[in-house]
Coordinates of C-alpha atoms and ligand atoms in Angstrom, one line a residue:
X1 CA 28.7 14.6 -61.6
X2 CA 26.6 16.6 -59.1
X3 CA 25.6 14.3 -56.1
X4 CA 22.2 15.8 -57.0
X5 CA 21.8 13.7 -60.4
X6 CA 18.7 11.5 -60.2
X7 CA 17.5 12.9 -56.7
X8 CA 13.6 13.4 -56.3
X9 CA 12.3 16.8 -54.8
X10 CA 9.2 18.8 -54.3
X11 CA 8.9 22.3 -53.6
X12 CA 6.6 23.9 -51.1
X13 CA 6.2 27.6 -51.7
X14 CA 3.9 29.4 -49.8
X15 CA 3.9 33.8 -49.3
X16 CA 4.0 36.5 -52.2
X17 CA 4.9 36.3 -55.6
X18 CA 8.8 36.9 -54.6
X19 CA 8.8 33.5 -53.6
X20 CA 6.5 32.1 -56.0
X21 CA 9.4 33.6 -58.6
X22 CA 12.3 32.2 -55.9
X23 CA 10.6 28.4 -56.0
X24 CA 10.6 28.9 -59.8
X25 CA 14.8 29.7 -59.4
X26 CA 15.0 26.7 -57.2
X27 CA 13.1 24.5 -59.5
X28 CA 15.4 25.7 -62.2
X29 CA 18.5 25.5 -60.3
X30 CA 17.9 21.4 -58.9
X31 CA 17.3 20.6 -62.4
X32 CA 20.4 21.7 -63.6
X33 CA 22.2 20.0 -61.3
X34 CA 20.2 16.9 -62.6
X35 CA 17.8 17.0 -59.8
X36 CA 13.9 15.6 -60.7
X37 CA 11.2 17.6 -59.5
X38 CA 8.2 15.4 -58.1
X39 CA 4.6 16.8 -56.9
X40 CA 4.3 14.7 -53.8
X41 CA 7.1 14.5 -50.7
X42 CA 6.1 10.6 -50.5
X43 CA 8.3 10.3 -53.6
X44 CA 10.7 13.1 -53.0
X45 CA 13.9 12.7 -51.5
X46 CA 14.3 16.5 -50.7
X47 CA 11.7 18.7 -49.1
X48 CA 12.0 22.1 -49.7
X49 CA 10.3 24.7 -47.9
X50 CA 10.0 28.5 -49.5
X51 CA 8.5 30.4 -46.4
X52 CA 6.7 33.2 -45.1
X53 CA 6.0 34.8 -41.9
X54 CA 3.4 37.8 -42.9
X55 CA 1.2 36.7 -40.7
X56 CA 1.4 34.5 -37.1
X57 CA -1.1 32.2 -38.7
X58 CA 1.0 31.3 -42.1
X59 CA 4.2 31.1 -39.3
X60 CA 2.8 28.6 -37.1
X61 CA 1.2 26.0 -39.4
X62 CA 4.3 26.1 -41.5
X63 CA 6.6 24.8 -38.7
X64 CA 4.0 22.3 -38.0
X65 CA 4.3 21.3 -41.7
X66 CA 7.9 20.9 -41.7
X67 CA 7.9 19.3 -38.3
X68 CA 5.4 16.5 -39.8
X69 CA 7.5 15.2 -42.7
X70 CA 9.9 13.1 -40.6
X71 CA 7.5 10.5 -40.2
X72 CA 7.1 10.3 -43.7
X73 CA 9.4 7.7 -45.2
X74 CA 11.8 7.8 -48.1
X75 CA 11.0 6.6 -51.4
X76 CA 11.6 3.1 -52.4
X77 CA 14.9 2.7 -53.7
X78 CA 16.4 5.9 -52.0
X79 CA 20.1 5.9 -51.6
X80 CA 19.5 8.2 -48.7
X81 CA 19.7 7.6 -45.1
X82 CA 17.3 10.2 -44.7
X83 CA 14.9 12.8 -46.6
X84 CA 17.1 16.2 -46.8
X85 CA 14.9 18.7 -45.9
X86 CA 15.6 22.7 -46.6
X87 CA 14.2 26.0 -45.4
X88 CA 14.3 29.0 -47.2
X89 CA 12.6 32.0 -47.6
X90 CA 11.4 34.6 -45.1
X91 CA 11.4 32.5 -42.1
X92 CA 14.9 31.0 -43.1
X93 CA 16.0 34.8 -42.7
X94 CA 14.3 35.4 -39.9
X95 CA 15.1 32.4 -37.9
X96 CA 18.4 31.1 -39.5
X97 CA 20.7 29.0 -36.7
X98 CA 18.0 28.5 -34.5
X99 CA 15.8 26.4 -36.7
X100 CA 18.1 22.9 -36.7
X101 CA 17.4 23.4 -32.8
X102 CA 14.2 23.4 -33.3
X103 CA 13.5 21.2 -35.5
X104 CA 16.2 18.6 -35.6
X105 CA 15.3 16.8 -39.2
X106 CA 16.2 20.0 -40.9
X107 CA 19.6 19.5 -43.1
X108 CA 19.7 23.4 -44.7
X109 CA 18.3 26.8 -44.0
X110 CA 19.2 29.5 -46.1
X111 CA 17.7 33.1 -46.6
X112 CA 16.0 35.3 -49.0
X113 CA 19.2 36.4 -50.6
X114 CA 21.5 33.3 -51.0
X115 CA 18.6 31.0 -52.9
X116 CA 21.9 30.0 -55.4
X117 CA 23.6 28.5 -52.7
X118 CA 20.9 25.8 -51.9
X119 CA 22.7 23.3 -54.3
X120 CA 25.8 23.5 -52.5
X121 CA 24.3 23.4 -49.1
X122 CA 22.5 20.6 -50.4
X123 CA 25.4 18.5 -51.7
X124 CA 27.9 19.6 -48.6
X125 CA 24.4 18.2 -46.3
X126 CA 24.1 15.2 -48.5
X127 CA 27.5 14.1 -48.0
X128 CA 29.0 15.4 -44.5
X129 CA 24.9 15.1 -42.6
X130 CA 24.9 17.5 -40.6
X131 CA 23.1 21.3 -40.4
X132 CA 24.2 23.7 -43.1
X133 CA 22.9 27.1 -42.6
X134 CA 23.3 30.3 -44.9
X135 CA 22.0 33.4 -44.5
X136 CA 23.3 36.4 -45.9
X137 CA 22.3 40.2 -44.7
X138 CA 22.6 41.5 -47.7
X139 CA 23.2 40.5 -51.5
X140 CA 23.7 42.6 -54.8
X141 CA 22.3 39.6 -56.9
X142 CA 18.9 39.3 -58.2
X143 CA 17.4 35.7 -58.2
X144 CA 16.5 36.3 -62.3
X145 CA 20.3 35.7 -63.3
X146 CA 19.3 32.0 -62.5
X147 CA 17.6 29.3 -64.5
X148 CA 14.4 29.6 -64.1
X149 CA 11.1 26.8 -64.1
X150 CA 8.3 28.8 -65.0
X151 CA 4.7 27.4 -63.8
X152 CA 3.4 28.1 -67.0
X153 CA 5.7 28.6 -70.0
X154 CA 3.4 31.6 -71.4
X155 CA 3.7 33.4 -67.8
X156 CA 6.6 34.9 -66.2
X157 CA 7.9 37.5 -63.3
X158 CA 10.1 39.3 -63.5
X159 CA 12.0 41.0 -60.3
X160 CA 12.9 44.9 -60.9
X161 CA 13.5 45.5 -57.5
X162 CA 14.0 43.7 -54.1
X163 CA 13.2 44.8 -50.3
X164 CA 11.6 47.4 -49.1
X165 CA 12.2 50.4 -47.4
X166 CA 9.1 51.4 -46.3
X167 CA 8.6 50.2 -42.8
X168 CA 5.3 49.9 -42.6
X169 CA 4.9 49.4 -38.6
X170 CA 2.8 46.0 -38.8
X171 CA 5.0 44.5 -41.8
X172 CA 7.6 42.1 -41.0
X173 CA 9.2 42.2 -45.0
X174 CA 11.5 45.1 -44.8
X175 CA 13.2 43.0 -42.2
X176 CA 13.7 39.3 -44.2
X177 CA 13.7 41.0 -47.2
X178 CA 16.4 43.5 -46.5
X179 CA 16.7 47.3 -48.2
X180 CA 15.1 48.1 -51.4
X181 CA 17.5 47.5 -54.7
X182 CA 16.4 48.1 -58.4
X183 CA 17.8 46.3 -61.4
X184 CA 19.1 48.3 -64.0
X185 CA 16.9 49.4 -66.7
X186 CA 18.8 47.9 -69.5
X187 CA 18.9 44.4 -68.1
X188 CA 14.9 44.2 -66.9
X189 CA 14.4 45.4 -70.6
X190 CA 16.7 42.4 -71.9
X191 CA 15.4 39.8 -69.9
X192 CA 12.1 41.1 -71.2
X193 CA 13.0 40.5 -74.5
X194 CA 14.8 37.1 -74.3
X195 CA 11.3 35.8 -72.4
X196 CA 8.8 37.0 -75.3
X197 CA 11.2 35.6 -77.9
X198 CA 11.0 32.0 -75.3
X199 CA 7.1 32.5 -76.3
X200 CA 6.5 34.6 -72.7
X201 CA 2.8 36.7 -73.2
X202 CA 2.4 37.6 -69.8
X203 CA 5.2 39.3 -67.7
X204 CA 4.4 40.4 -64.2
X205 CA 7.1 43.1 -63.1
X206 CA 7.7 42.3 -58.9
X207 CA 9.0 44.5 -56.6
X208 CA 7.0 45.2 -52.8
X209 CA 7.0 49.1 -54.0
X210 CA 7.2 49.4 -58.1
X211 CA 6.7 52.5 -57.7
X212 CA 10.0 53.7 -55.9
X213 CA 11.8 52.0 -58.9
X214 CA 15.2 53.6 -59.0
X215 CA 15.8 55.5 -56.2
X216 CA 18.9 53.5 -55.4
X217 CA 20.5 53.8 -59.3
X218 CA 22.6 56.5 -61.1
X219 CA 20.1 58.9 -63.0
X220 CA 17.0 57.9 -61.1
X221 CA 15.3 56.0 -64.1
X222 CA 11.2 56.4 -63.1
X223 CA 8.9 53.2 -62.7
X224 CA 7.1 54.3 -65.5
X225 CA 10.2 54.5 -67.8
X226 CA 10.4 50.4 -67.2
X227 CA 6.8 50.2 -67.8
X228 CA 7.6 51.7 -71.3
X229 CA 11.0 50.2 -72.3
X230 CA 9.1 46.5 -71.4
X231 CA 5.9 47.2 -73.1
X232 CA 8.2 47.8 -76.3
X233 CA 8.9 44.3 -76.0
X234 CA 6.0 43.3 -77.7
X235 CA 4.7 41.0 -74.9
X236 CA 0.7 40.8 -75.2
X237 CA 0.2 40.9 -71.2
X238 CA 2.1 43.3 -69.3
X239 CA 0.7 43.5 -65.5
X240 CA 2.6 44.9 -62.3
X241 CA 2.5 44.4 -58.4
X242 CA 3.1 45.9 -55.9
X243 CA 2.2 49.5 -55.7
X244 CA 2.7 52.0 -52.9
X245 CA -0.5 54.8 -53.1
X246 CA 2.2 57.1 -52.0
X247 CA 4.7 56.9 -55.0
X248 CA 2.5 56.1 -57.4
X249 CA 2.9 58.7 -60.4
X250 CA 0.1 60.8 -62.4
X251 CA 2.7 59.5 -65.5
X252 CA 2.5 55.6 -64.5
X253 CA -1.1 56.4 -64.4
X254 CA -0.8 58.2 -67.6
X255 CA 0.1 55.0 -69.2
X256 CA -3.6 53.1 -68.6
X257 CA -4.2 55.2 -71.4
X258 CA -1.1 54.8 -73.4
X259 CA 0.4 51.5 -73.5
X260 CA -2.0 48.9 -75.3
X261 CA -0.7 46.1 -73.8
X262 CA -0.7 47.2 -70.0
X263 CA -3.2 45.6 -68.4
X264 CA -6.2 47.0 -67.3
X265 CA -5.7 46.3 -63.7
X266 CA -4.3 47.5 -61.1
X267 CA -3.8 46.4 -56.9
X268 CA -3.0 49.6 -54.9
X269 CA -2.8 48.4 -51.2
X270 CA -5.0 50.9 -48.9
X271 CA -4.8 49.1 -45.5
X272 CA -7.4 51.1 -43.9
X273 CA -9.6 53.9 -44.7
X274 CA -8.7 55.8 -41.7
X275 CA -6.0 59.0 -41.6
X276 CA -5.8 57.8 -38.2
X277 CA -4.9 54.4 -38.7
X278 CA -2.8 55.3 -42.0
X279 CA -0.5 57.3 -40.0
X280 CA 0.0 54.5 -37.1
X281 CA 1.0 52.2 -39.9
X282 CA 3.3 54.6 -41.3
X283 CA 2.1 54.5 -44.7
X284 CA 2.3 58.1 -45.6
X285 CA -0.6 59.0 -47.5
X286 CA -4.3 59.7 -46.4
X287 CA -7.7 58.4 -47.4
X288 CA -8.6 61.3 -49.8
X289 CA -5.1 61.1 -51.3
X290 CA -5.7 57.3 -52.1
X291 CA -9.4 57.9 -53.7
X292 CA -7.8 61.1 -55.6
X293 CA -5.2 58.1 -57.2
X294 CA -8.4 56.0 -58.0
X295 CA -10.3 59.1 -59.8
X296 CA -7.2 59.9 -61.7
X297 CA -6.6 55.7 -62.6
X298 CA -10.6 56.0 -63.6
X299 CA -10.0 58.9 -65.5
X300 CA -7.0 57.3 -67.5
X301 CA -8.8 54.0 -68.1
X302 CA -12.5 53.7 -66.9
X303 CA -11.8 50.0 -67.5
X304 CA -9.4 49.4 -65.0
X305 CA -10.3 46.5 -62.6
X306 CA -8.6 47.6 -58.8
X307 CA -8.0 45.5 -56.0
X308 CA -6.6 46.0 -52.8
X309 CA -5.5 44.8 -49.7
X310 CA -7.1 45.6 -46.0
X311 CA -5.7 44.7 -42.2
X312 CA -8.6 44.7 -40.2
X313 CA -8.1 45.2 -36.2
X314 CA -4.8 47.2 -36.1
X315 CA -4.2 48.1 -32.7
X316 CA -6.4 50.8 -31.6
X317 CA -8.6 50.9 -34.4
X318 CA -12.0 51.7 -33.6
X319 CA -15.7 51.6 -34.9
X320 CA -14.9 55.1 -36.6
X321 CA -12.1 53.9 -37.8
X322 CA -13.5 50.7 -39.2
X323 CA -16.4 52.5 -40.6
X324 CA -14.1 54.8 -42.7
X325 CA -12.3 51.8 -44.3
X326 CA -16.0 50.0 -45.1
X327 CA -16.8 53.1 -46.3
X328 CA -14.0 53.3 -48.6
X329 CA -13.9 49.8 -50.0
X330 CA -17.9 50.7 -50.9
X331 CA -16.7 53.9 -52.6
X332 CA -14.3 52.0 -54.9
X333 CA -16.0 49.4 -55.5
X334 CA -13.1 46.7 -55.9
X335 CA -13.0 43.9 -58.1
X336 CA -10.9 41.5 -55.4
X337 CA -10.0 43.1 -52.4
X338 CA -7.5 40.9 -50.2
X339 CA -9.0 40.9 -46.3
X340 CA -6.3 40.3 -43.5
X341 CA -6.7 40.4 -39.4
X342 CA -3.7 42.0 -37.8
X343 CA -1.5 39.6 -36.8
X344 CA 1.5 41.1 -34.2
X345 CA 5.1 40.4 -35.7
X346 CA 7.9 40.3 -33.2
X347 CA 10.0 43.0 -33.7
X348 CA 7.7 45.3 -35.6
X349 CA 7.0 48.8 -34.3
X350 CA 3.0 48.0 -34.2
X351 CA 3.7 44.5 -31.9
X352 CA 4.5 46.9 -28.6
X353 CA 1.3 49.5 -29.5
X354 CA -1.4 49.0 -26.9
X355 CA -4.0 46.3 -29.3
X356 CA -6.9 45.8 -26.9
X357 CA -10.1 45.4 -29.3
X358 CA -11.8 42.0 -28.5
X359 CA -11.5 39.4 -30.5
X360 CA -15.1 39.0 -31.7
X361 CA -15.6 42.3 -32.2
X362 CA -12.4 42.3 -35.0
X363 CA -13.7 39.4 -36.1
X364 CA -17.7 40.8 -36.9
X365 CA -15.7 44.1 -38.5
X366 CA -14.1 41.4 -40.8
X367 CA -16.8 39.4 -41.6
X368 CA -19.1 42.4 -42.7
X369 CA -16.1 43.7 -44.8
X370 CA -16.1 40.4 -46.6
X371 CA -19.7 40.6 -47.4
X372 CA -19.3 44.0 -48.8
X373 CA -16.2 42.8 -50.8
X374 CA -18.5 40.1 -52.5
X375 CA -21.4 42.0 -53.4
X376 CA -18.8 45.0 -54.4
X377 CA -16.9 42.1 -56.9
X378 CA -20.7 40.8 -57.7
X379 CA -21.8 44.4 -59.0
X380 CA -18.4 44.9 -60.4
X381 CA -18.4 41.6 -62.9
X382 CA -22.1 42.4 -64.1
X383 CA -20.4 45.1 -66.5
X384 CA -18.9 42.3 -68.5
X385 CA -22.0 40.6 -69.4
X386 CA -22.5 40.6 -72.7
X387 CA -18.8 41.7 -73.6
X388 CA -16.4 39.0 -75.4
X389 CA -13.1 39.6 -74.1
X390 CA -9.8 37.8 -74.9
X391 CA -8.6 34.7 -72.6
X392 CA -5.6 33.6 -71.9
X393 CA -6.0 29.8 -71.6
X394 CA -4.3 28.4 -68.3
X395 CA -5.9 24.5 -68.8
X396 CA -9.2 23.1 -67.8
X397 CA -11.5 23.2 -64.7
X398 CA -10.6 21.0 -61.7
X399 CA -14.4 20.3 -61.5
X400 CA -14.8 19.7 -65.3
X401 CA -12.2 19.2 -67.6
X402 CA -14.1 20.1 -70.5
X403 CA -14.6 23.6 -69.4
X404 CA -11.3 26.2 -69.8
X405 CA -9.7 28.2 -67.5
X406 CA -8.2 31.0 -68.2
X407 CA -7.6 35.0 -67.1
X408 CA -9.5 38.2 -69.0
X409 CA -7.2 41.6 -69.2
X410 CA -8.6 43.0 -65.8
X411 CA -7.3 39.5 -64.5
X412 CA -10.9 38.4 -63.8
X413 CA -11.0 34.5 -64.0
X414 CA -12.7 32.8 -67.2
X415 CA -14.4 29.8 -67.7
X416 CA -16.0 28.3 -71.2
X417 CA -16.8 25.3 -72.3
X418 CA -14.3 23.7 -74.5
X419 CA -15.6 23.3 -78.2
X420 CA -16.1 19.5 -79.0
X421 CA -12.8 18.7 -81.6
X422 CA -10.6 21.2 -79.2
X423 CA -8.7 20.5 -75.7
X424 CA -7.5 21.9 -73.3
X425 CA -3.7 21.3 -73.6
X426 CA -3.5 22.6 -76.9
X427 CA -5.6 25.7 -75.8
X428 CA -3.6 26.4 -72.9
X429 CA -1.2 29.4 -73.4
X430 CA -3.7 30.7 -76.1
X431 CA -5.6 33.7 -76.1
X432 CA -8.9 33.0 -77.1
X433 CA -12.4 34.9 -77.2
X434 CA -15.1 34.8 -74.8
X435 CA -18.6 36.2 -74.7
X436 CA -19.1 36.3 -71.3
X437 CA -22.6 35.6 -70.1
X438 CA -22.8 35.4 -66.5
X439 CA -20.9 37.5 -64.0
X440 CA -20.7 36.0 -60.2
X441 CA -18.4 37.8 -57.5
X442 CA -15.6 35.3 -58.6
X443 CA -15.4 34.4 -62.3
X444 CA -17.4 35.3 -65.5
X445 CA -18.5 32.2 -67.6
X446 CA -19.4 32.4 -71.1
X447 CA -18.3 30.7 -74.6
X448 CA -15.8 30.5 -76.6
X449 CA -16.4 32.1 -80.0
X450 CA -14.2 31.2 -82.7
X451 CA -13.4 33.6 -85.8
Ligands
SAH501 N1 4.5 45.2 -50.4 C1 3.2 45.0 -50.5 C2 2.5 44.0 -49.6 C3 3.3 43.0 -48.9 S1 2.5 42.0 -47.7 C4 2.5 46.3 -50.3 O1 3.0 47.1 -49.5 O2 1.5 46.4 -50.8 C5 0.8 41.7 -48.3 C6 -0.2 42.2 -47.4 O3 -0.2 41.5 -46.2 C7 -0.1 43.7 -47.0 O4 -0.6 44.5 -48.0 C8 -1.0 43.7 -45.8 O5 -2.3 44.0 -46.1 C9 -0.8 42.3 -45.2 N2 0.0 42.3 -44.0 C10 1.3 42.6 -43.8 N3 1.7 42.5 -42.6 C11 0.6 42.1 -41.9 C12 0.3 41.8 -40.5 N4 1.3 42.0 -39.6 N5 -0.9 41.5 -40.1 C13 -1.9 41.4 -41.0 N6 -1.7 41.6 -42.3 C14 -0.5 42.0 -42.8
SF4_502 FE1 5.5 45.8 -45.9 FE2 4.8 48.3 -46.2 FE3 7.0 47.3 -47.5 FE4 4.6 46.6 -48.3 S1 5.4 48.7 -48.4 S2 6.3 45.3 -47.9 S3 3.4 46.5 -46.4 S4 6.7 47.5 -45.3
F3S503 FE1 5.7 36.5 -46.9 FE2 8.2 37.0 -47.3 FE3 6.4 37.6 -49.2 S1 7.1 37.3 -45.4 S2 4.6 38.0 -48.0 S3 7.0 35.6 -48.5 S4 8.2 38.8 -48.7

């Protein structure tokens, strides 16, 4: 019997969807091996910690997180001398043999590639003590061939590829995620099939780039050829991220207008709205590329709901340069648009460029972008008043439990009250219909109407 049977542990996941999916492996994988999964580390007996270092920020608190469990003590009845606790993830890659030094109480590090090791590391810690650290350059296996915990049981990713090879010069992911790899076509399209036979309705395909899908196999199979063989499926939901503007295809695009059940929705990253800028990130495209993408993604599907994601204050950038992204983020008038501040990444091309904006003045340039994200979103959800569009049922409010949660096909949150006689655990992983009366930048609201 694994030395895991019986053990208690809780899962901190924080970053992008890859480790969202990874924690979901981990879950899976503990569980196998007998392990219990708790929500709080007060009754777990192993902490582990699925990271990310995007952004300085994320980084920092993180380590103060991890550093601030050892005063936490065991749970009652622990056979333990101690709580085991494990980093993975991007900063377990990035930082590998030099996080036991600084921080002591950690018992296993392992990377982005090697998350089916963590048992064994685990066990080998449990019963030797001791720091056991993993971390692998480079891996040929995909995290999907593992058991997997999904969140919900009507939701699922599913990797198609892994890394990145874009090198964007502010992004630290090409370098703890290692070089892009795809999956073969046939398998995605399996593993499709075996989770909408499980009861699966949504399935998210992950990769950072979709859109360079294939590169790396025999016969270059297209993005847009996974798109298709997985929308066969069946599954009701079929949604993507992430895109790259620059290898995004007038036939993927073609396919807002062909595939019923791909989402109408789509997040194509623009960073800035300056060719300037652009170029300095290396992100190979320019401004009126990108809104030429948007006309054609309007022209497919006028329904689409986009979203993006901005760095406000790379190094250099200046009012014009500002003023070009504001300007474009008001032409496209975004559903969700994700706001960062450039945060320098040690080792990244853009963490040696000459980044002498003040502070405050990044800071204003942010703030006013975030205004005009909200009234954008605001104006955006009024076109759905009045509409009744289909829900898929997540659970109930955390302010209200008789009011549902749930996600519209432009992925635009829901909420209805729940019909007296109904609740919200036998709705969840439903679709159900709702007239949507009010529209605010965040969620539409409106009720359920029943056929
Ligand atoms: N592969 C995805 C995004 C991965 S990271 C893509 O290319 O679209 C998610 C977002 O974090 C990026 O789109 C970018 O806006 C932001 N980001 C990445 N590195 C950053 C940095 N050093 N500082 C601030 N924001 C950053
Ligand atoms: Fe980072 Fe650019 Fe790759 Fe996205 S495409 S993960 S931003 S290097
Ligand atoms: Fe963060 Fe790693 Fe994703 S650095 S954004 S968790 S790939």
């Amino acid at each position: 019997m694994s030395n895991l049977s019986q053990k208690t542990f809780c899962l901190y996941t924080y970053g992008c969807q890859m480790n969202e999916h990874d924690s979901e492996r981990i879950a899976g994988m503990l569980e196998s091996h007998g392990a219990v999964q708790v929500d709080s580390v007060e009754d777990a007996e192993i902490a582990v910690f699925v990271t990310c270092c995007i952004r300085e920020a994320a980084d920092v608190r993180l380590m103060g997180q991890v550093a601030s469990i050892k005063n936490i003590p065991l749970p009652e009845g622990s056979a333990l001398a101690k709580r085991m606790v494990c980093i993975g993830g991007c900063i377990g890659q990035r930082d590998g043999d030099e996080l036991p030094a600084k921080l002591p109480h950690v018992d296993v590090v392992f990377g982005t590639q090697n998350i089916e090791k963590l048992p064994f590391l685990l066990e080998a810690a449990m019963s030797q003590g001791g720091h056991h650290v993993e971390i692998l350059e480079k891996s040929d296996t995909f995290s999907t061939d593992l058991p997997s915990k999904r969140e919900h049981p009507w939701s699922a990713w599913l990797p198609i590829t892994v890394g990145c090879n874009n090198f964007c010069t502010y992004c630290i992911v090409p370098y703890v995620r290692g070089r892009e790899r795809s999956r073969a076509i046939e398998d995605i399209a399996a593993e499709a099939a075996g989770l909408v036979a499980d009861g699966v309705k949504e399935i998210t395909l992950l990769g950072q780039n979709v859109n360079s899908y294939g590169r790396d196999l025999y016969g270059e199979p297209r993005f847009a050829d996974v798109l298709r063989a997985v929308s066969q499926t069946g599954v009701e939901r079929l949604r993507f991220a992430t895109s790259h503007p620059k290898d995004l295809t007038d036939e993927v695009i073609g396919l807002y207008a062909e595939l019923d059940n791909l989402m109408p929705s789509l997040h194509l990253p623009v960073q800035s709205g300056s060719d300037r800028i652009l170029k300095a990130m290396n992100r190979r495209y320019t401004a009126a590329h990108y809104l030429d993408l948007i006309d054609a993604v309007r022209k497919a599907n006028p329904d689409v709901a986009l979203s993006t994601d901005i760095i406000v204050g790379f190094p250099g950038e200046t009012e014009e340069d500002f003023q070009a992204t504001y300007d474009l983020v008001k032409r496209v008038g975004y559903s969700q648009v994700f706001t960062f501040i450039y945060s320098p990444r040690e080792g990244t091309p853009a963490a040696s460029m000459v980044d002498d904006t003040p502070r405050d003045v990044i800071q204003r340039r942010f703030d006013s972008l975030v205004d005009l994200v909200q009234e954008n979103a605001y104006a955006h959800n009024q076109r759905f008043v009045g509409r009744t569009l289909p829900v898929l049922v997540e659970g109930s409010s955390k302010r209200d439990e008789r009011v549902l949660v749930g996600h519209s096909p432009h992925n635009v949150t829901v909420h209805a009250p729940i019909p007296d006689g109904m609740d919200a655990a036998s709705l969840a992983g439903t679709t159900v219909a709702v007239k949507i009366d009010t529209a605010k930048a965040w969620y539409l609201s409106g009720a359920m109407v029943r056929d």
